[in-house]
C-alpha positions as protocol buffer text, in pm:
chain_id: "A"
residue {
  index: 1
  type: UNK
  ca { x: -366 y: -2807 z: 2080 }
}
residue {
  index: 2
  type: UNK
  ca { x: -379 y: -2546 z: 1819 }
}
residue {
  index: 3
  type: UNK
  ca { x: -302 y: -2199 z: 1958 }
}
residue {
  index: 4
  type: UNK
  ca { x: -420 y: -1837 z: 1918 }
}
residue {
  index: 5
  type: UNK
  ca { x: -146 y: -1654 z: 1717 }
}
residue {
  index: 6
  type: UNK
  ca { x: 86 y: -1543 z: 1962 }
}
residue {
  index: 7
  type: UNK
  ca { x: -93 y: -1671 z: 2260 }
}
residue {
  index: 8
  type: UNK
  ca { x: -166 y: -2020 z: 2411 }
}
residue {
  index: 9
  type: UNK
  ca { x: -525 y: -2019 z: 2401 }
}
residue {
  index: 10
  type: UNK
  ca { x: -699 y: -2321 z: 2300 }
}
residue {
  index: 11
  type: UNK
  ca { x: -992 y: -2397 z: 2050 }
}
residue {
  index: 12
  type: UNK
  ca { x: -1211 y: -2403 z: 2299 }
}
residue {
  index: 13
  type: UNK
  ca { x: -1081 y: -2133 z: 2529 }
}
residue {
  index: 14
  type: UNK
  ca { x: -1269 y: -1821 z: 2519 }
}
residue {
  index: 15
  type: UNK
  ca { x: -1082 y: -1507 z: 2403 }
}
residue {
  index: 16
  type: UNK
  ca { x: -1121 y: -1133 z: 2524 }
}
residue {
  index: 17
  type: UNK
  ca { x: -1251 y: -854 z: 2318 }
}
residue {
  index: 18
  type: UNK
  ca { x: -918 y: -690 z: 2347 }
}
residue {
  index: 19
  type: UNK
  ca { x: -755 y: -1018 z: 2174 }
}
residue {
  index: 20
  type: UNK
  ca { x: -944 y: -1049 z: 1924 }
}
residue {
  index: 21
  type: UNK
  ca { x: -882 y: -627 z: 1862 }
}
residue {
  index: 22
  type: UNK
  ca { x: -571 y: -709 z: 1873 }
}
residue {
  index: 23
  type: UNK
  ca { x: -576 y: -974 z: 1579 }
}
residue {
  index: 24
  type: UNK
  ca { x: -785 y: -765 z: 1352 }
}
residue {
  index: 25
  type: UNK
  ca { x: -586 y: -471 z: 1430 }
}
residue {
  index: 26
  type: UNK
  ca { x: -419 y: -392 z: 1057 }
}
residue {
  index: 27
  type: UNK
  ca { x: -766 y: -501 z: 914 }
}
residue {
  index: 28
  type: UNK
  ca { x: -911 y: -121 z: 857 }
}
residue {
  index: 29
  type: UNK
  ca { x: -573 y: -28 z: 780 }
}
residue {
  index: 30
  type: UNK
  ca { x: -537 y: -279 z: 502 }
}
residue {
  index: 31
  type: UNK
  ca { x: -897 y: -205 z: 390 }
}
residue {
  index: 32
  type: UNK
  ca { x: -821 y: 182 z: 341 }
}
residue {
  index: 33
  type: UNK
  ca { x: -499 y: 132 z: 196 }
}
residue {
  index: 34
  type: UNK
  ca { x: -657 y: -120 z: -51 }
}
residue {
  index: 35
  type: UNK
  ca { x: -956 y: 58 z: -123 }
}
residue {
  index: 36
  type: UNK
  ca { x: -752 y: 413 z: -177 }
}
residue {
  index: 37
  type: UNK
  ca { x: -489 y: 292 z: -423 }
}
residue {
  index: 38
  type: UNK
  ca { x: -723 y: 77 z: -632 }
}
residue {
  index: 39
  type: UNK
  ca { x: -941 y: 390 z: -662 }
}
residue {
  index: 40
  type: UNK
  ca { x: -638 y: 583 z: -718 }
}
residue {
  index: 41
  type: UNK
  ca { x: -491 y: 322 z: -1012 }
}
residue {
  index: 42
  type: UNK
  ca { x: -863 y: 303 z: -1186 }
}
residue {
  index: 43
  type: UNK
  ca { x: -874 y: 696 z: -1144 }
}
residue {
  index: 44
  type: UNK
  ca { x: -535 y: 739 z: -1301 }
}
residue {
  index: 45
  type: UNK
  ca { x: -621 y: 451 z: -1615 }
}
residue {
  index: 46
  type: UNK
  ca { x: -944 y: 603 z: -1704 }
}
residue {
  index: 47
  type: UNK
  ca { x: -820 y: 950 z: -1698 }
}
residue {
  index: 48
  type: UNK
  ca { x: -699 y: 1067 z: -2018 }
}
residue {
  index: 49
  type: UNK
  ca { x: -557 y: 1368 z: -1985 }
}
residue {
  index: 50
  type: UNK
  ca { x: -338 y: 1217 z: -1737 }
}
residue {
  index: 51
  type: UNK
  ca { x: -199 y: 927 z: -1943 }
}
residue {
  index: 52
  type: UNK
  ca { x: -104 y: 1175 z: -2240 }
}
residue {
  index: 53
  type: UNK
  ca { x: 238 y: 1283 z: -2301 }
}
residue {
  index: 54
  type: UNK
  ca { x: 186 y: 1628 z: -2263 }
}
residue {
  index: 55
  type: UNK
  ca { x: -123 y: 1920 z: -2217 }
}
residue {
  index: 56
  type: UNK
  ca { x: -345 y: 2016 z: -1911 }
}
residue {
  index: 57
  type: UNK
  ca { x: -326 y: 1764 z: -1646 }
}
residue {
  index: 58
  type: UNK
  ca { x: -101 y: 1486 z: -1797 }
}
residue {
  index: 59
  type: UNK
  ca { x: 184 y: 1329 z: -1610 }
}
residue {
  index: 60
  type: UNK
  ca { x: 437 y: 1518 z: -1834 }
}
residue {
  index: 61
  type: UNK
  ca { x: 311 y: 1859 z: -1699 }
}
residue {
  index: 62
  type: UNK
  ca { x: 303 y: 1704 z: -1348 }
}
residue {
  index: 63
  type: UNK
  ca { x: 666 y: 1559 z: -1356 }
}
residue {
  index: 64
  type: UNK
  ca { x: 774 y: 1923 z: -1525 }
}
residue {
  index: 65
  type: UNK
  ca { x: 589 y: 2131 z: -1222 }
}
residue {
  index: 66
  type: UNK
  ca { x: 774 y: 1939 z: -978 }
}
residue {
  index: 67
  type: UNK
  ca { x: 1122 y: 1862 z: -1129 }
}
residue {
  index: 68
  type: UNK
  ca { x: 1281 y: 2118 z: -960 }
}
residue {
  index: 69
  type: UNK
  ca { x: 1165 y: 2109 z: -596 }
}
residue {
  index: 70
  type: UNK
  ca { x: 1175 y: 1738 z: -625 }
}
residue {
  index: 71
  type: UNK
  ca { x: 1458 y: 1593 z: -363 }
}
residue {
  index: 72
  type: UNK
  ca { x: 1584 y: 1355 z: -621 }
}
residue {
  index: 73
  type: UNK
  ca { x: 1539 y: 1541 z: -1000 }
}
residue {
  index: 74
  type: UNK
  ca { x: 1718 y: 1265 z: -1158 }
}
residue {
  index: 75
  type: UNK
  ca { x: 1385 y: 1026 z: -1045 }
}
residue {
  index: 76
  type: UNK
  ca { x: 1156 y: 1274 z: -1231 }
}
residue {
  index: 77
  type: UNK
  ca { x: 1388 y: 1332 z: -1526 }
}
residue {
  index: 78
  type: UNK
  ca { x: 1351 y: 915 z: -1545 }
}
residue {
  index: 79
  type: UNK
  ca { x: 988 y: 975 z: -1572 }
}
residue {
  index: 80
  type: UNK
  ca { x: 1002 y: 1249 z: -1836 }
}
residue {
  index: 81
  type: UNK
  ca { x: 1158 y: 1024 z: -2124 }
}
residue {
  index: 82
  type: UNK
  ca { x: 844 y: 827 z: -2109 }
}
residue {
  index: 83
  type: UNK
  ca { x: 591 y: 1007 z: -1909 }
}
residue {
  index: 84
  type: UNK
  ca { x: 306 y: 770 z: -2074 }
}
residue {
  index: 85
  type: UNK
  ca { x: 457 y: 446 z: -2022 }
}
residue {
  index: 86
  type: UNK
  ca { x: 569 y: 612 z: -1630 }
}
residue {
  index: 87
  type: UNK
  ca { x: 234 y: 668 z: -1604 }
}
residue {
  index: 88
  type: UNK
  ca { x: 65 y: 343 z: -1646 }
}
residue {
  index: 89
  type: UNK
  ca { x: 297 y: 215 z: -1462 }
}
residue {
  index: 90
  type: UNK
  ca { x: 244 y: 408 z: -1155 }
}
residue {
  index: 91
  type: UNK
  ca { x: -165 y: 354 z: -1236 }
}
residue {
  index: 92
  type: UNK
  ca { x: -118 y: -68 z: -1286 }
}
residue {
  index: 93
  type: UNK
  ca { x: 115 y: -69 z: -980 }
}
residue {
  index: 94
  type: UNK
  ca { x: -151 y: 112 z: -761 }
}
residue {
  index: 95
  type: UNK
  ca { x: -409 y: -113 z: -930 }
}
residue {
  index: 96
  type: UNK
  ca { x: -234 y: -448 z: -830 }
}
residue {
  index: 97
  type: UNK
  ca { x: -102 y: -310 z: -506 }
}
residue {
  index: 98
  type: UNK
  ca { x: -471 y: -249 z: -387 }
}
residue {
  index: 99
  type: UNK
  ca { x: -576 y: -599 z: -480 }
}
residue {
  index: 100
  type: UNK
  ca { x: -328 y: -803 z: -364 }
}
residue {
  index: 101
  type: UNK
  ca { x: -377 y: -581 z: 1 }
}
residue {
  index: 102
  type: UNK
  ca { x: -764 y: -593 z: -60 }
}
residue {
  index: 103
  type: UNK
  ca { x: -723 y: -1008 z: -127 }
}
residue {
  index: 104
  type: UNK
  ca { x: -452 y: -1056 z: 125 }
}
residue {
  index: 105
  type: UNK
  ca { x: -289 y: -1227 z: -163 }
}
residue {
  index: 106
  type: UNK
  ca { x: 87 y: -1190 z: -129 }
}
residue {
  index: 107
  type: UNK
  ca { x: 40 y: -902 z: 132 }
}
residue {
  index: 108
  type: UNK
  ca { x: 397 y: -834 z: 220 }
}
residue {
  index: 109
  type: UNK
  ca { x: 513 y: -812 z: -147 }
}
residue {
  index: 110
  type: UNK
  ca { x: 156 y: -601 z: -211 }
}
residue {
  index: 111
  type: UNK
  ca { x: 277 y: -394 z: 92 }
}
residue {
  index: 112
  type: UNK
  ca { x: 648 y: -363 z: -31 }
}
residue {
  index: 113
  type: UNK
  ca { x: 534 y: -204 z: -376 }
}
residue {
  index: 114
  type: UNK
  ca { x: 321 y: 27 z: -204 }
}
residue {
  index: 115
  type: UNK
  ca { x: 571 y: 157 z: 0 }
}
residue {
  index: 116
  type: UNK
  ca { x: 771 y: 190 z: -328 }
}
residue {
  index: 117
  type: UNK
  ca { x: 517 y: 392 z: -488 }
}
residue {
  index: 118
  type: UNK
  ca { x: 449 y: 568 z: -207 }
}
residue {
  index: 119
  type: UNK
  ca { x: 804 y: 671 z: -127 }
}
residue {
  index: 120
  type: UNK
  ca { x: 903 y: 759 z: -528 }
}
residue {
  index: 121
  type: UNK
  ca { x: 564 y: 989 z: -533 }
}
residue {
  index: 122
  type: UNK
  ca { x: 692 y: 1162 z: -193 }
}
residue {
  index: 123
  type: UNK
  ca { x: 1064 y: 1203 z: -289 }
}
residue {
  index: 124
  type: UNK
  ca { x: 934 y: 1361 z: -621 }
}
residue {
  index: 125
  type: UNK
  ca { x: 594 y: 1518 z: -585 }
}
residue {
  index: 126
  type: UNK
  ca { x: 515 y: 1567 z: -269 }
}
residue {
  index: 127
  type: UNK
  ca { x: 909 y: 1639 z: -146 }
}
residue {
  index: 128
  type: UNK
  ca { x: 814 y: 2024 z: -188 }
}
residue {
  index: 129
  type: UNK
  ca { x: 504 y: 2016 z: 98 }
}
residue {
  index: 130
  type: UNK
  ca { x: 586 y: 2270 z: 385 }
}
residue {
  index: 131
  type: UNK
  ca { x: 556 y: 2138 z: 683 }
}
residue {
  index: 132
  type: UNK
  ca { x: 640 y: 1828 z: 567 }
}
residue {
  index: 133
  type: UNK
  ca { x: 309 y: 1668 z: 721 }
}
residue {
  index: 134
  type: UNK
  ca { x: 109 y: 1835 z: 444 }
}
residue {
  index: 135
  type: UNK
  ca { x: 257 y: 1588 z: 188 }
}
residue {
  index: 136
  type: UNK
  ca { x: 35 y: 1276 z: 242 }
}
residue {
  index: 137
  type: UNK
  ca { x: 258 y: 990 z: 53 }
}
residue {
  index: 138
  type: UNK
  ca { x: 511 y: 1020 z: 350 }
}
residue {
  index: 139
  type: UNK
  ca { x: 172 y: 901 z: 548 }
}
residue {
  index: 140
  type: UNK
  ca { x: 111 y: 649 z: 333 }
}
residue {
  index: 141
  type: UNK
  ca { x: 446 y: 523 z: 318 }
}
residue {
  index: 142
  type: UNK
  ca { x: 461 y: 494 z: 664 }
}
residue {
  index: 143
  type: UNK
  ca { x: 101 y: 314 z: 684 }
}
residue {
  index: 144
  type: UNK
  ca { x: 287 y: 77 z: 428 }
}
residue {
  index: 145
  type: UNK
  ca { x: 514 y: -35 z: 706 }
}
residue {
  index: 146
  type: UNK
  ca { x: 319 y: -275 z: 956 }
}
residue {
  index: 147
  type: UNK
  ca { x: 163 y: -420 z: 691 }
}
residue {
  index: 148
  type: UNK
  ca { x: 479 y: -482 z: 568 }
}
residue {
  index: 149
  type: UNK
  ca { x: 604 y: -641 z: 852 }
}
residue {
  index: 150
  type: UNK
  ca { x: 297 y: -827 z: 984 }
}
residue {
  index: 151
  type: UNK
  ca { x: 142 y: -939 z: 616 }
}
residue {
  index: 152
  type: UNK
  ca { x: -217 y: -1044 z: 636 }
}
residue {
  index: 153
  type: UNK
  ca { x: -262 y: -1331 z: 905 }
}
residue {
  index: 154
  type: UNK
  ca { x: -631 y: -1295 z: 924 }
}
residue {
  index: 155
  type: UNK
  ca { x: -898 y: -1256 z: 626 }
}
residue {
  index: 156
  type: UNK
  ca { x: -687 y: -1327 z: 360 }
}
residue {
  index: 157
  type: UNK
  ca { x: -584 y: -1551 z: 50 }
}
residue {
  index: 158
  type: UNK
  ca { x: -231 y: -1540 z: 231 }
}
residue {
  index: 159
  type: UNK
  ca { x: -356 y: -1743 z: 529 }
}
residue {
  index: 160
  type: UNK
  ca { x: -633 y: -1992 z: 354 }
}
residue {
  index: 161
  type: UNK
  ca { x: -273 y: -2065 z: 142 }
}
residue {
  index: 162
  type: UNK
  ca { x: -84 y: -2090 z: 466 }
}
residue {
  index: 163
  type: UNK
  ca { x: -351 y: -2323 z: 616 }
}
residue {
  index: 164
  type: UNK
  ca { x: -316 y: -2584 z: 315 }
}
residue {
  index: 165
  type: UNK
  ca { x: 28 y: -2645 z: 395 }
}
residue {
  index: 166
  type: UNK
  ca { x: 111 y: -2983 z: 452 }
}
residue {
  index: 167
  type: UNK
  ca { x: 256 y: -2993 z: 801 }
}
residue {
  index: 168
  type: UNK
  ca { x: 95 y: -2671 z: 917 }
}
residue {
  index: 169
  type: UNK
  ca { x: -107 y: -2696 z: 1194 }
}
């Protein structure tokens, strides 16, 4: 008998609403997360004035504003000896972070990188937001977290792959 995730329900067994909420319940989560930091990678790629070394709204005058108030300076003086190459970086990361959770494709490592990104942008750029819930990448990092534990079971290239297992059932 092949069983619901976590229960013992059968193929043919009818489920509850609240089961099936429960399955889907990182879905919208997942969706936001993957929606928000493709739009923020493809924001940050096709804005130039943010991928130039220096001038009015690069990543060299936004690494500079924050250096200071930054809870570890030495991560933003890293970024400041190539703030160009930093920033693609950060812009592909978000980019292939937001696919791979969009696609369910390699969720947990998707996931792990976005808690990365999220938790380098708070320690540096946000670190300075008072109260500290004003500084949204502590949020996201934290929204990183189930999906970091839990992966993507359901609607995902991570569970067709798991399915064509040999041995699976």
């Amino acid at each position: 008998m092949h069983g619901y995730r976590g229960g013992s329900y059968g193929l043919d067994e009818p489920r509850s609403l609240r089961d099936r909420a429960r399955e889907y319940a990182l879905l919208p989560l997942r969706i936001f997360l993957g929606v928000t930091f493709v739009y923020a990678g493809l924001d940050k790629l096709t804005d130039s004035a943010f991928l130039s070394a220096s001038g009015s709204g690069s990543i060299d005058e936004m690494m500079n504003a924050v250096r200071d108030s930054a809870a570890i300076p030495g991560l933003v003086d890293l970024a400041l000896k190539a703030p160009e190459g930093f920033g693609y970086a950060i812009a592909i990361g978000e980019l292939l972070v937001g696919l791979g959770t969009l696609a369910g494709l390699w969720a947990r490592v998707a996931a792990l990188g976005g808690a990365l990104i999220s938790l380098s942008l708070w320690l540096t750029v946000s670190w300075q937001s008072t109260p500290y819930y004003y500084g949204n990448d502590l949020v996201y990092l934290m929204a990183w977290l189930p999906l970091l534990l839990a992966g993507a079971p359901y609607w995902s290239l991570d569970a067709m792959r798991g399915r064509r297992r040999p041995g699976r059932i």
